[in-house]
Each structure stands twice: as C-alpha cells, then as structure tokens.
Amino acid sequence: MSHAGPPRLAFLASDRPEAQEAKARLAARYGSHSVDEADVVVSLGGDGFMLETLHHCLRTTQSIYGMNRGSVGFLMNDYLEEGLLERIDAAERAVIHPLMMTASDIAGEVHHGLAINEVSLLRQTRQTAKLRVSIDDKVRMEELVCDGVLISTPAGSTAYNLSAHGPIIPLDARVLALTPISAFRPRRWRGALLSHKAHVCIEVLESDKRPVSAVADNFEVRRVQKVEIVENREIHLTMLFDAGRSLEERVLAEQFQS
C-alpha cells in the first residue's frame, strides 16, 4: 500500500462522543481514506475498540496506530492532534499473531474463531466446569475443576489473563499462558507457560451436567465439548507505538506496578 509522500490514513472511532469528535477533526486536518486505500489505520477509542480494529484488519496489511479516546488505553498512544504524521513515521512496530480456536459443540457442529487477546473457557451455570487438558496430544491434567481456563497471547497477557492472576509475558517471549480461573481442584495449580507452537486441546467432562462456553475475544460458542487452540503464524498484525513507548516497554513496566 505504500506510496511516495506522507502515509494515507484511515480513521476508525468508537461510538463515544469524544472519539467521534476526534475522528472528524483529524480527518479534516490530515485527510481520510478507506481502510483498503490507507497505509495506516488510526484507531480512536479504548483498548476494547483497538481489539475491534485489529479484528477488522485481520486480513489486510495496514499498520494500526491507536490514540486513546476511551477509558482504558494500555494498547493506545496518547491523544494529540499535532504532529501525527511525524509520530507515525517515528513509531516503533510490534507484530502480533492471533490464536485460532476450533470449538466442537455437543451437537457436533464445529466453530472457528480468532483471538488476539485470549481464548477462554467458562462455566455456564452454577456448576463448576470439569476439564481435561492436553498439550501436543499428551494429557497433562486429567481433571481440572474450575470456573474456567484461558490461553493468552503475550499481547493479551495484561488483560483478562492478568486479572485471573496469570503471568505478564514479554511480547518477544514466544510463549503462551495457560491460566486457570478460580481453580477448585487442584486448588494450588496456577497454570503453565507453553511454547507458542503448542497445540492445546481442552475437553469438557460431564458437558450435559456442567455446560461450558468458549470465547475467542468476543466470539462465543455455547455448550462446547472440545476446544483446540493454536497460534496462527500466517496472520501478521502490525501495531505502531510512539518512540520510547513500545508495547514491549509497556509490558515490562506493568510488571513493576504496585
């Protein structure tokens, strides 16, 4: 998409009034193109909207530069209208790969979803979930009794994974986090770090009595029987961060927060 001259920008904004107002001002100042015609997509909102933008751009080659016009802005740059082209030109790049979820439900239907943050399995009723966990075709845990479990990418490790007391993962660590959610048995199990090449398979035990849903970011499948998760290395998403405020720096700094 590159061409001579300054990058062509596409502006996407969340529904929040401040994001919509920012989109109008920036488009008037810098010009606006469709996503397909742009070199860089500028996402205006919070982390939730950045996730929407990344999903919107899964099959494109544009880089994505976020500016915070929402409540949480871990994945966003500070909002400034001045010098946007210069900031984009000097930005540091972070390339991320999504997880691919293949979920089979109790009716035998197979569903596919992509997750930039995490794939999570969650109990649907008051009954705890009973899960069997296999890694690379070897059963590693015969029975995990819990509220759920999640598999997180490094980019998503500071989101739901961190809230579930999972580890923060450096972006270049080439590992995934497998983190239980309120584990009841084994009570002291805190999860595992897996190679980014790992093939994770989670089977739902007693699925009729203890129904479980599977969620790939915002795509949910109810009453699943088996869920398989692998990293999709064929999809490359490039995020841009202001110089000195790279995603790697943010992830490192987050580990020293009190």
CSV table of C-alpha atoms in Angstrom, one decimal:
chain,number,residue,atom,x,y,z
A,1,MET,CA,0.0,0.0,0.0
A,2,SER,CA,3.0,2.3,0.4
A,3,HIS,CA,3.4,5.2,-2.0
A,4,ALA,CA,5.5,8.3,-2.3
A,5,GLY,CA,4.7,11.1,0.1
A,6,PRO,CA,3.1,11.0,3.6
A,7,PRO,CA,1.1,7.9,4.6
A,8,ARG,CA,-2.6,7.8,3.7
A,9,LEU,CA,-4.6,7.5,6.9
A,10,ALA,CA,-7.9,5.8,7.6
A,11,PHE,CA,-9.7,6.8,10.9
A,12,LEU,CA,-11.9,4.4,12.8
A,13,ALA,CA,-13.6,5.6,16.0
A,14,SER,CA,-15.7,4.0,18.8
A,15,ASP,CA,-19.2,5.3,19.5
A,16,ARG,CA,-18.0,7.5,22.3
A,17,PRO,CA,-18.7,11.2,21.5
A,18,GLU,CA,-15.1,12.2,22.2
A,19,ALA,CA,-13.8,9.5,19.8
A,20,GLN,CA,-16.3,10.6,17.0
A,21,GLU,CA,-15.3,14.3,17.5
A,22,ALA,CA,-11.6,13.4,17.3
A,23,LYS,CA,-12.2,11.5,14.1
A,24,ALA,CA,-13.9,14.5,12.5
A,25,ARG,CA,-11.1,16.9,13.5
A,26,LEU,CA,-8.3,14.6,12.4
A,27,ALA,CA,-9.9,13.6,9.1
A,28,ALA,CA,-10.3,17.3,8.3
A,29,ARG,CA,-6.7,18.0,9.2
A,30,TYR,CA,-5.0,15.0,7.7
A,31,GLY,CA,-7.4,13.7,5.1
A,32,SER,CA,-9.2,10.4,5.3
A,33,HIS,CA,-9.2,7.3,3.2
A,34,SER,CA,-11.0,4.0,3.3
A,35,VAL,CA,-9.2,1.2,5.2
A,36,ASP,CA,-8.5,-0.6,1.9
A,37,GLU,CA,-6.8,2.5,0.4
A,38,ALA,CA,-4.9,3.5,3.5
A,39,ASP,CA,-1.3,2.8,4.6
A,40,VAL,CA,-2.1,3.3,8.3
A,41,VAL,CA,-5.3,2.8,10.2
A,42,VAL,CA,-5.7,5.2,13.1
A,43,SER,CA,-7.9,3.7,15.9
A,44,LEU,CA,-9.6,6.2,18.2
A,45,GLY,CA,-11.1,4.8,21.4
A,46,GLY,CA,-10.0,2.5,24.3
A,47,ASP,CA,-8.5,-1.0,24.4
A,48,GLY,CA,-11.8,-2.6,23.6
A,49,PHE,CA,-12.1,-0.6,20.4
A,50,MET,CA,-8.5,-1.3,19.5
A,51,LEU,CA,-9.4,-5.0,19.7
A,52,GLU,CA,-12.3,-4.4,17.3
A,53,THR,CA,-9.9,-2.5,14.9
A,54,LEU,CA,-7.4,-5.4,15.0
A,55,HIS,CA,-10.1,-7.9,14.1
A,56,HIS,CA,-11.4,-5.6,11.4
A,57,CYS,CA,-7.8,-5.5,9.9
A,58,LEU,CA,-7.0,-9.2,10.2
A,59,ARG,CA,-6.9,-9.8,6.5
A,60,THR,CA,-5.3,-6.5,5.5
A,61,THR,CA,-1.7,-5.4,5.5
A,62,GLN,CA,-2.1,-1.9,7.1
A,63,SER,CA,-0.3,-0.9,10.2
A,64,ILE,CA,-2.5,0.2,13.1
A,65,TYR,CA,-1.9,3.2,15.3
A,66,GLY,CA,-4.2,3.8,18.3
A,67,MET,CA,-4.9,7.0,20.2
A,68,ASN,CA,-6.7,6.9,23.5
A,69,ARG,CA,-10.2,8.3,23.4
A,70,GLY,CA,-11.6,5.7,25.8
A,71,SER,CA,-11.4,4.6,29.4
A,72,VAL,CA,-8.5,2.0,29.2
A,73,GLY,CA,-5.6,2.8,26.9
A,74,PHE,CA,-2.9,0.3,27.6
A,75,LEU,CA,-2.7,-0.5,23.8
A,76,MET,CA,-3.2,3.1,22.8
A,77,ASN,CA,-0.9,6.1,22.3
A,78,ASP,CA,-1.6,9.5,23.9
A,79,TYR,CA,-4.1,11.6,22.1
A,80,LEU,CA,-2.6,14.6,20.4
A,81,GLU,CA,-3.7,16.2,17.2
A,82,GLU,CA,-0.4,17.9,16.3
A,83,GLY,CA,2.4,16.0,14.6
A,84,LEU,CA,0.5,12.9,13.9
A,85,LEU,CA,2.4,12.1,10.6
A,86,GLU,CA,5.7,12.6,12.4
A,87,ARG,CA,4.7,10.4,15.3
A,88,ILE,CA,3.6,7.6,12.9
A,89,ASP,CA,6.9,7.9,10.9
A,90,ALA,CA,9.0,7.5,14.1
A,91,ALA,CA,6.8,4.9,15.7
A,92,GLU,CA,8.1,1.5,16.9
A,93,ARG,CA,6.5,-1.6,15.5
A,94,ALA,CA,5.0,-4.6,17.3
A,95,VAL,CA,4.0,-7.6,15.2
A,96,ILE,CA,1.4,-9.9,16.8
A,97,HIS,CA,-0.2,-13.2,15.8
A,98,PRO,CA,-3.7,-14.3,16.8
A,99,LEU,CA,-4.8,-17.6,18.3
A,100,MET,CA,-7.1,-19.8,16.2
A,101,MET,CA,-9.8,-21.6,18.1
A,102,THR,CA,-11.6,-24.6,16.8
A,103,ALA,CA,-14.6,-25.5,19.1
A,104,SER,CA,-16.8,-28.5,18.7
A,105,ASP,CA,-20.2,-28.2,20.5
A,106,ILE,CA,-22.3,-31.0,22.0
A,107,ALA,CA,-24.4,-31.1,18.8
A,108,GLY,CA,-21.3,-32.0,16.8
A,109,GLU,CA,-21.0,-28.6,15.0
A,110,VAL,CA,-17.5,-27.1,14.6
A,111,HIS,CA,-16.9,-23.4,15.0
A,112,HIS,CA,-13.8,-21.3,14.3
A,113,GLY,CA,-12.7,-18.0,15.8
A,114,LEU,CA,-9.6,-15.9,16.1
A,115,ALA,CA,-8.4,-14.3,19.3
A,116,ILE,CA,-5.8,-11.5,19.6
A,117,ASN,CA,-6.0,-11.5,23.4
A,118,GLU,CA,-7.2,-14.9,24.6
A,119,VAL,CA,-9.3,-17.9,24.2
A,120,SER,CA,-11.3,-18.6,27.4
A,121,LEU,CA,-13.5,-21.5,28.5
A,122,LEU,CA,-16.1,-20.5,31.1
A,123,ARG,CA,-18.7,-22.4,33.1
A,124,GLN,CA,-22.3,-21.5,32.0
A,125,THR,CA,-24.2,-22.4,35.2
A,126,ARG,CA,-23.7,-22.6,39.0
A,127,GLN,CA,-21.9,-25.9,38.4
A,128,THR,CA,-18.1,-25.8,38.2
A,129,ALA,CA,-16.5,-26.9,35.0
A,130,LYS,CA,-14.6,-30.2,34.7
A,131,LEU,CA,-11.9,-30.1,32.0
A,132,ARG,CA,-9.2,-32.4,30.7
A,133,VAL,CA,-6.1,-30.5,29.4
A,134,SER,CA,-3.8,-31.9,26.7
A,135,ILE,CA,-0.7,-30.3,25.2
A,136,ASP,CA,0.6,-31.6,21.9
A,137,ASP,CA,-1.6,-34.7,22.1
A,138,LYS,CA,-0.4,-35.6,25.6
A,139,VAL,CA,-2.8,-35.3,28.6
A,140,ARG,CA,-1.2,-33.1,31.1
A,141,MET,CA,-4.2,-32.8,33.5
A,142,GLU,CA,-6.9,-35.5,33.7
A,143,GLU,CA,-9.3,-33.3,35.6
A,144,LEU,CA,-9.3,-29.6,36.3
A,145,VAL,CA,-12.3,-28.4,38.4
A,146,CYS,CA,-12.6,-24.7,38.0
A,147,ASP,CA,-14.7,-21.7,36.9
A,148,GLY,CA,-12.8,-21.8,33.6
A,149,VAL,CA,-9.4,-21.6,31.9
A,150,LEU,CA,-7.8,-19.3,29.4
A,151,ILE,CA,-5.0,-19.4,26.9
A,152,SER,CA,-3.4,-15.9,26.4
A,153,THR,CA,-1.1,-14.4,23.8
A,154,PRO,CA,1.7,-12.1,25.0
A,155,ALA,CA,-0.3,-9.1,23.7
A,156,GLY,CA,-3.3,-10.2,25.8
A,157,SER,CA,-1.4,-11.2,28.9
A,158,THR,CA,-2.1,-7.9,30.6
A,159,ALA,CA,-5.9,-8.2,30.0
A,160,TYR,CA,-8.1,-11.0,31.4
A,161,ASN,CA,-5.1,-13.2,32.0
A,162,LEU,CA,-3.6,-10.8,34.4
A,163,SER,CA,-7.0,-10.4,36.2
A,164,ALA,CA,-7.0,-14.2,36.6
A,165,HIS,CA,-3.5,-13.9,38.2
A,166,GLY,CA,-1.7,-15.2,35.1
A,167,PRO,CA,1.8,-14.0,34.2
A,168,ILE,CA,2.6,-11.0,32.2
A,169,ILE,CA,4.5,-12.1,29.1
A,170,PRO,CA,7.1,-10.1,27.1
A,171,LEU,CA,6.0,-9.7,23.5
A,172,ASP,CA,9.0,-11.4,22.1
A,173,ALA,CA,9.0,-14.4,24.6
A,174,ARG,CA,7.3,-16.7,22.1
A,175,VAL,CA,5.2,-18.3,24.8
A,176,LEU,CA,1.5,-18.6,25.6
A,177,ALA,CA,0.0,-18.5,29.1
A,178,LEU,CA,-2.4,-21.3,30.2
A,179,THR,CA,-4.2,-19.8,33.3
A,180,PRO,CA,-7.0,-21.3,35.4
A,181,ILE,CA,-9.9,-19.2,36.5
A,182,SER,CA,-10.8,-19.9,40.2
A,183,ALA,CA,-9.3,-23.4,40.2
A,184,PHE,CA,-11.0,-25.6,42.8
A,185,ARG,CA,-9.1,-28.8,42.2
A,186,PRO,CA,-6.1,-29.0,42.0
A,187,ARG,CA,-6.5,-25.9,44.2
A,188,ARG,CA,-2.9,-24.8,44.2
A,189,TRP,CA,-2.4,-25.1,40.4
A,190,ARG,CA,-1.5,-21.6,39.0
A,191,GLY,CA,-1.2,-22.5,35.3
A,192,ALA,CA,1.6,-23.1,32.9
A,193,LEU,CA,3.7,-21.3,30.2
A,194,LEU,CA,3.6,-23.0,26.9
A,195,SER,CA,5.6,-22.7,23.7
A,196,HIS,CA,3.9,-20.6,21.1
A,197,LYS,CA,4.0,-23.7,18.8
A,198,ALA,CA,1.9,-25.7,21.3
A,199,HIS,CA,-1.3,-27.4,20.3
A,200,VAL,CA,-3.7,-27.0,23.2
A,201,CYS,CA,-6.8,-29.3,23.5
A,202,ILE,CA,-9.3,-28.9,26.3
A,203,GLU,CA,-12.1,-31.4,26.6
A,204,VAL,CA,-15.2,-30.7,28.7
A,205,LEU,CA,-16.1,-33.6,31.1
A,206,GLU,CA,-19.8,-34.1,32.1
A,207,SER,CA,-20.8,-31.5,29.5
A,208,ASP,CA,-24.5,-32.2,29.9
A,209,LYS,CA,-24.4,-31.5,33.6
A,210,ARG,CA,-21.7,-28.9,33.5
A,211,PRO,CA,-22.0,-26.8,30.3
A,212,VAL,CA,-19.1,-24.7,29.2
A,213,SER,CA,-18.8,-21.9,26.7
A,214,ALA,CA,-15.7,-21.0,24.7
A,215,VAL,CA,-14.9,-17.4,23.8
A,216,ALA,CA,-12.2,-16.2,21.3
A,217,ASP,CA,-12.1,-12.5,22.2
A,218,ASN,CA,-15.7,-11.5,21.6
A,219,PHE,CA,-16.8,-14.6,19.6
A,220,GLU,CA,-18.6,-17.1,21.8
A,221,VAL,CA,-19.7,-20.7,21.3
A,222,ARG,CA,-22.1,-22.2,23.9
A,223,ARG,CA,-22.1,-25.8,25.2
A,224,VAL,CA,-18.8,-26.9,23.8
A,225,GLN,CA,-17.4,-30.4,24.0
A,226,LYS,CA,-13.8,-29.9,22.9
A,227,VAL,CA,-11.8,-26.8,22.1
A,228,GLU,CA,-8.4,-26.7,20.3
A,229,ILE,CA,-6.2,-23.7,20.2
A,230,VAL,CA,-3.0,-23.0,18.1
A,231,GLU,CA,-1.2,-19.8,17.2
A,232,ASN,CA,-1.9,-18.7,13.6
A,233,ARG,CA,1.5,-17.6,12.3
A,234,GLU,CA,0.1,-16.8,8.9
A,235,ILE,CA,-1.6,-13.7,10.1
A,236,HIS,CA,0.6,-10.7,11.0
A,237,LEU,CA,-0.8,-7.7,12.7
A,238,THR,CA,1.4,-4.6,13.0
A,239,MET,CA,0.8,-2.1,15.8
A,240,LEU,CA,2.6,1.2,16.0
A,241,PHE,CA,3.6,2.8,19.3
A,242,ASP,CA,5.2,6.2,19.9
A,243,ALA,CA,9.0,6.1,20.2
A,244,GLY,CA,10.1,5.2,23.7
A,245,ARG,CA,6.6,3.8,24.5
A,246,SER,CA,6.7,0.5,22.7
A,247,LEU,CA,4.4,-2.4,23.6
A,248,GLU,CA,7.5,-4.2,25.0
A,249,GLU,CA,8.2,-1.3,27.3
A,250,ARG,CA,4.6,-1.1,28.5
A,251,VAL,CA,4.5,-4.8,29.2
A,252,LEU,CA,7.8,-4.6,31.1
A,253,ALA,CA,6.7,-1.5,33.1
A,254,GLU,CA,3.4,-3.2,34.0
A,255,GLN,CA,5.4,-5.9,35.9
A,256,PHE,CA,6.7,-3.3,38.3
A,257,GLN,CA,3.4,-1.8,39.1
A,258,SER,CA,2.4,-2.0,42.8
